[in-house]
Coordinates of C-alpha atoms and ligand atoms in Angstrom, one line a residue:
X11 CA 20.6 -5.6 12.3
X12 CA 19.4 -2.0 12.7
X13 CA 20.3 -1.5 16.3
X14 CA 23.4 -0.5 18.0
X15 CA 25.9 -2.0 20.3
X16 CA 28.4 0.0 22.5
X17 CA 30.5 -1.9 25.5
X18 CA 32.6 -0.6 28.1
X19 CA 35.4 -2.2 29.4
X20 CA 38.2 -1.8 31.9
X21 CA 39.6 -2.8 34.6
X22 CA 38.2 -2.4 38.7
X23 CA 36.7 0.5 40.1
X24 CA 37.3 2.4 36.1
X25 CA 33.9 4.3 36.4
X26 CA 31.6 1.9 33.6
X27 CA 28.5 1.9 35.4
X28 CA 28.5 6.1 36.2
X29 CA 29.8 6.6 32.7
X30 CA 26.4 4.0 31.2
X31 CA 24.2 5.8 33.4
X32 CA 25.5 8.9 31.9
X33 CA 24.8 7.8 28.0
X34 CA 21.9 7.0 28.9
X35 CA 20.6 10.7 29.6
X36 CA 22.0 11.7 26.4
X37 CA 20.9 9.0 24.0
X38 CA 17.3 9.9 25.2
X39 CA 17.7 13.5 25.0
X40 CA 19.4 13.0 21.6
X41 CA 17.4 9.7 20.4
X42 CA 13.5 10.3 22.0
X43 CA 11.8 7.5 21.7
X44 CA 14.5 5.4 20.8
X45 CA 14.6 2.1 23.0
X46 CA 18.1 2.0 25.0
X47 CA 18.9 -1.1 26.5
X48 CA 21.5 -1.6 29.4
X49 CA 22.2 -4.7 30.5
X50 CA 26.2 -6.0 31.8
X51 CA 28.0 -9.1 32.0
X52 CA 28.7 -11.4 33.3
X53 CA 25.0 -11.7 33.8
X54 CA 22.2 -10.5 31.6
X55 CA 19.6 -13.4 31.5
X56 CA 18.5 -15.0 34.7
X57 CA 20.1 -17.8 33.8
X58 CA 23.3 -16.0 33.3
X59 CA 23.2 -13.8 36.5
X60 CA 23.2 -17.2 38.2
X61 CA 26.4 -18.2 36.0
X62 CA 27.6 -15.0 37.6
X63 CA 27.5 -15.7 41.4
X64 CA 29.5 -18.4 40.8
X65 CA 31.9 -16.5 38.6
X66 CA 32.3 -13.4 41.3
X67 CA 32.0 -14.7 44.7
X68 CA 34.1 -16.9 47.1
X69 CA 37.9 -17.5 47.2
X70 CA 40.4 -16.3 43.9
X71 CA 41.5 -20.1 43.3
X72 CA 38.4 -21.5 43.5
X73 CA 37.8 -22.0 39.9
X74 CA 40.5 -23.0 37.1
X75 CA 41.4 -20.4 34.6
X76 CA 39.8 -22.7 31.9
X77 CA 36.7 -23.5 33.5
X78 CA 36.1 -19.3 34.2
X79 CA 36.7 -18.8 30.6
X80 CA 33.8 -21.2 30.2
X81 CA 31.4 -20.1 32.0
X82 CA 31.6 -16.8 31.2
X83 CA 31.2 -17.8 27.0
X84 CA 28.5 -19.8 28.5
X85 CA 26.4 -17.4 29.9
X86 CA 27.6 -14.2 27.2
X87 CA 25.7 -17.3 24.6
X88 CA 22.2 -17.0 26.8
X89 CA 23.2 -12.9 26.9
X90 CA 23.6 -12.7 23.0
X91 CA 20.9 -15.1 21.9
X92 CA 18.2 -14.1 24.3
X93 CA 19.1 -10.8 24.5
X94 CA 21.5 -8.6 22.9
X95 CA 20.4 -10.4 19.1
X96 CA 16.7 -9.6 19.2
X97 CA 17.4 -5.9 20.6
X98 CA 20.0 -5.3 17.6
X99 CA 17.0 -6.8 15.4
X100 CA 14.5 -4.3 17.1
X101 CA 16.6 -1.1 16.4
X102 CA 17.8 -1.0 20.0
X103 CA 20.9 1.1 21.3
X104 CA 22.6 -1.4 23.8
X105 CA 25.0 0.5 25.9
X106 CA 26.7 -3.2 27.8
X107 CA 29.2 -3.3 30.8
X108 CA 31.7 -5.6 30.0
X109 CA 31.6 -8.0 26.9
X110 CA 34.1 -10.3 25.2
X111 CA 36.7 -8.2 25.3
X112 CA 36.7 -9.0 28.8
X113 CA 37.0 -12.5 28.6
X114 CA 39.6 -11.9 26.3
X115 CA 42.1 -9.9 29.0
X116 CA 41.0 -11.3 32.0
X117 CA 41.0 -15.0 31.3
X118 CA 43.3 -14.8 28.4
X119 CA 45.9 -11.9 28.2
X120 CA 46.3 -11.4 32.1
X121 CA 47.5 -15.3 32.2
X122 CA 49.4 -15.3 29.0
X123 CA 47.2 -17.7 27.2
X124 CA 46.8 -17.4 23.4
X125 CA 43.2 -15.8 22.7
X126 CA 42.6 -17.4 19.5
X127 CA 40.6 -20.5 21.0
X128 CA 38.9 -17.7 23.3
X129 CA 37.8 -16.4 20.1
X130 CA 37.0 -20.1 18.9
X131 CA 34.7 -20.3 21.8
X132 CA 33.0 -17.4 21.1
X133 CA 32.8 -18.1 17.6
X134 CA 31.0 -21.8 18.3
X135 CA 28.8 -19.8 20.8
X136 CA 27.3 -17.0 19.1
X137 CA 29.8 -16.5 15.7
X138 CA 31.7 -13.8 18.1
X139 CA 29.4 -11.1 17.5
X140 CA 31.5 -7.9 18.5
X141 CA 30.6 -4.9 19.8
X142 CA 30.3 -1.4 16.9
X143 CA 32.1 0.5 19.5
X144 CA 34.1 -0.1 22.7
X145 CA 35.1 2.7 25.1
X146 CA 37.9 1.4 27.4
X147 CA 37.7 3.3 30.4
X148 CA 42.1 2.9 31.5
X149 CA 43.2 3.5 34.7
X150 CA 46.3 2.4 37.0
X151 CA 45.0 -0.8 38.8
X152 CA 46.0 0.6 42.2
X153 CA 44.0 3.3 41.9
X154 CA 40.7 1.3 40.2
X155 CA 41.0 -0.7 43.1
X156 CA 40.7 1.7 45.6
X157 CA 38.0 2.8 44.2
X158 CA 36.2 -0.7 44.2
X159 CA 37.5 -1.4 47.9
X160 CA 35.7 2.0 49.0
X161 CA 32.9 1.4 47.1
X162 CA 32.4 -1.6 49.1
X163 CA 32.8 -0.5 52.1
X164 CA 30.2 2.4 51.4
X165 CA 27.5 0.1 50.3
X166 CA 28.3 -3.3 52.9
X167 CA 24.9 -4.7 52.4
X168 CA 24.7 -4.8 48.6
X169 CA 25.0 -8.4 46.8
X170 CA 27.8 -6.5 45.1
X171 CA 29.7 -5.9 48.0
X172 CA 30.1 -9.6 48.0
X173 CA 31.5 -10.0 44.4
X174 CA 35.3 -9.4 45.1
X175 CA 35.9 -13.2 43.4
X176 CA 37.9 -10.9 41.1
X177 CA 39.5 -8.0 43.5
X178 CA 40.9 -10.3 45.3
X179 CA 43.2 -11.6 42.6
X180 CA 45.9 -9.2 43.5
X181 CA 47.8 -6.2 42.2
X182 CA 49.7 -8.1 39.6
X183 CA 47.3 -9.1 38.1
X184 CA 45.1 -6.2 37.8
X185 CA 48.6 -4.8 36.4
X186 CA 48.5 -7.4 33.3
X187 CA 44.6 -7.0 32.9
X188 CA 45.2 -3.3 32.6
X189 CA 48.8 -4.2 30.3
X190 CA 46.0 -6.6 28.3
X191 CA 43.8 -4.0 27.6
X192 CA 45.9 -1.4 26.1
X193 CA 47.4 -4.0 24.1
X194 CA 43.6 -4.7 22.8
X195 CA 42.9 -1.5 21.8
X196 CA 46.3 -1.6 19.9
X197 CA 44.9 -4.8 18.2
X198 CA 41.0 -3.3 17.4
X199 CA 42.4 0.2 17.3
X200 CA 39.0 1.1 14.4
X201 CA 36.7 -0.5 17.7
X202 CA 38.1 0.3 21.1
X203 CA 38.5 4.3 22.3
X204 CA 40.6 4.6 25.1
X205 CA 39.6 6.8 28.2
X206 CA 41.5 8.3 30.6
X207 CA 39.8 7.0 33.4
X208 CA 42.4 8.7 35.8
X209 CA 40.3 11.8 36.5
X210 CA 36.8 12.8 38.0
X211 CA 33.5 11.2 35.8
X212 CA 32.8 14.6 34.6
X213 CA 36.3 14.3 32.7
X214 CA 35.6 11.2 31.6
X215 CA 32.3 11.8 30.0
X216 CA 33.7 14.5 28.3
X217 CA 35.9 12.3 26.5
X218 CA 33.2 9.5 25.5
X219 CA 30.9 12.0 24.1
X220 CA 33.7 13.8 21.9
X221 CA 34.8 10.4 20.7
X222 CA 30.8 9.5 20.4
X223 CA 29.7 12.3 18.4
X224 CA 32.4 11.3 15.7
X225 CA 31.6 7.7 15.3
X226 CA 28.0 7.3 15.3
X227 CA 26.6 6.7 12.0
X228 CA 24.8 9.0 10.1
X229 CA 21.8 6.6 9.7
X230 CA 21.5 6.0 13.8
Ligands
TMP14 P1 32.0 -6.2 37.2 O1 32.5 -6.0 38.6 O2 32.5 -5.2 36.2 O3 30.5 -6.4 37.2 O4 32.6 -7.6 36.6 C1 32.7 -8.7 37.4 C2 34.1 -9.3 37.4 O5 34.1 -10.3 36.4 C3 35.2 -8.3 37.1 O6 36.2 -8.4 38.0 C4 35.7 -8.7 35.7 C5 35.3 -10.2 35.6 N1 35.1 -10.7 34.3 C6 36.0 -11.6 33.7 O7 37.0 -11.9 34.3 N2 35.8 -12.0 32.4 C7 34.7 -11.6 31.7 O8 34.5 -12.1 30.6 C8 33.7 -10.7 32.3 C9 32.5 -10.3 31.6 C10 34.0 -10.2 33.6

């Protein structure tokens, strides 16, 4: 497949949307012509946004660990098949918010489950396509969800200011999400680039595009 496929990933309120939005100037200034696809998950396909609003609204509890895990494989299977597959085939640059890796930390690191039948699931859904290049965008949970909590309050009639599902989980566990993801990184260290995510946007787009310039192929 002649495209490419970047994710970012991190925890709440990490600045992935400002910093996609911000890639997406430069791959067009850098890249005319070249299509650029952004697109996020959960969500993606119709059918998979829908998987979504059950994933990120109403109470924490109201869904087992197991059957989140599910869903979200589900709909990333309509994502990659419909997709994020025949954009790689088109020569596409796919700049995604949020991917597997997610699944990974939040259903499985953050609750101490094993990942390896995350990875089986992924495997039976799509043969676990991964991403060429992850940027995880790390900062302290307290802080990211700060950020997330004003954002909501700045924008109250937004669908997304009804997607806390997630938020709401608590400070520990945005503590072992954030824990999960370094320990990721540690584990795909040729993959995921880690941000400092601590700092203003400007900061943290300085960052992506030193890393970025370095690990694009030559043939892009
Ligand atoms: P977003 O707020 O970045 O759009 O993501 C929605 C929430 O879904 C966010 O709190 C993280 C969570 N999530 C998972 O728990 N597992 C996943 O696989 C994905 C993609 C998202």
């Amino acid at each position: 497949m002649s495209g490419l496929f970047i994710t970012f990933e991190g925890g709440e309120g990490s600045g992935k949307s400002t910093q996609i939005q911000l890639l997406i100037n430069w791959f067009s200034a850098h890249y005319p012509g070249r299509e650029i696809l952004t697109t996020r998950e959960p969500g993606g396909t119709a059918e998979a946004e829908r998987i979504r609003n059950i994933l990120v609204t109403g109470s924490a509890e109201k869904l087992s660990v197991e059957a989140e895990a599910l869903l979200m494989i589900a709909s990333r299977t309509e994502h990659v098949q419909k997709v994020i597959v025949p954009a790689l085939r088109r020569g596409a640059i796919i700049l995604c918010d949020r991917f597997s890796d997610s699944t990974l930390v939040y259903q499985g690191l953050a609750h101490d489950l094993s990942i390896d039948k995350l990875v089986a699931i992924h495997e039976f859904g799509f043969d676990d396509l991964r991403p060429d290049l992850t940027f995880l965008m790390d900062v302290p949970a307290e802080l990211g969800l700060q950020r997330a909590g004003q954002r909501q309050m700045a924008e109250p009639g937004k669908p997304s200011a009804a997607e806390s599902r997630f938020e709401d989980k608590g400070i520990e566990f945005h503590q072992r999400v954030r824990a999960g993801f370094l320990a990721l990184a540690d584990r795909y260290k040729e993959r995921i680039i880690i941000i400092d995510a601590s700092q203003s946007a400007e900061h943290s787009d300085l960052q992506v595009k030193e890393h970025l310039i370095n690990k694009l192929p030559d043939d892009l």
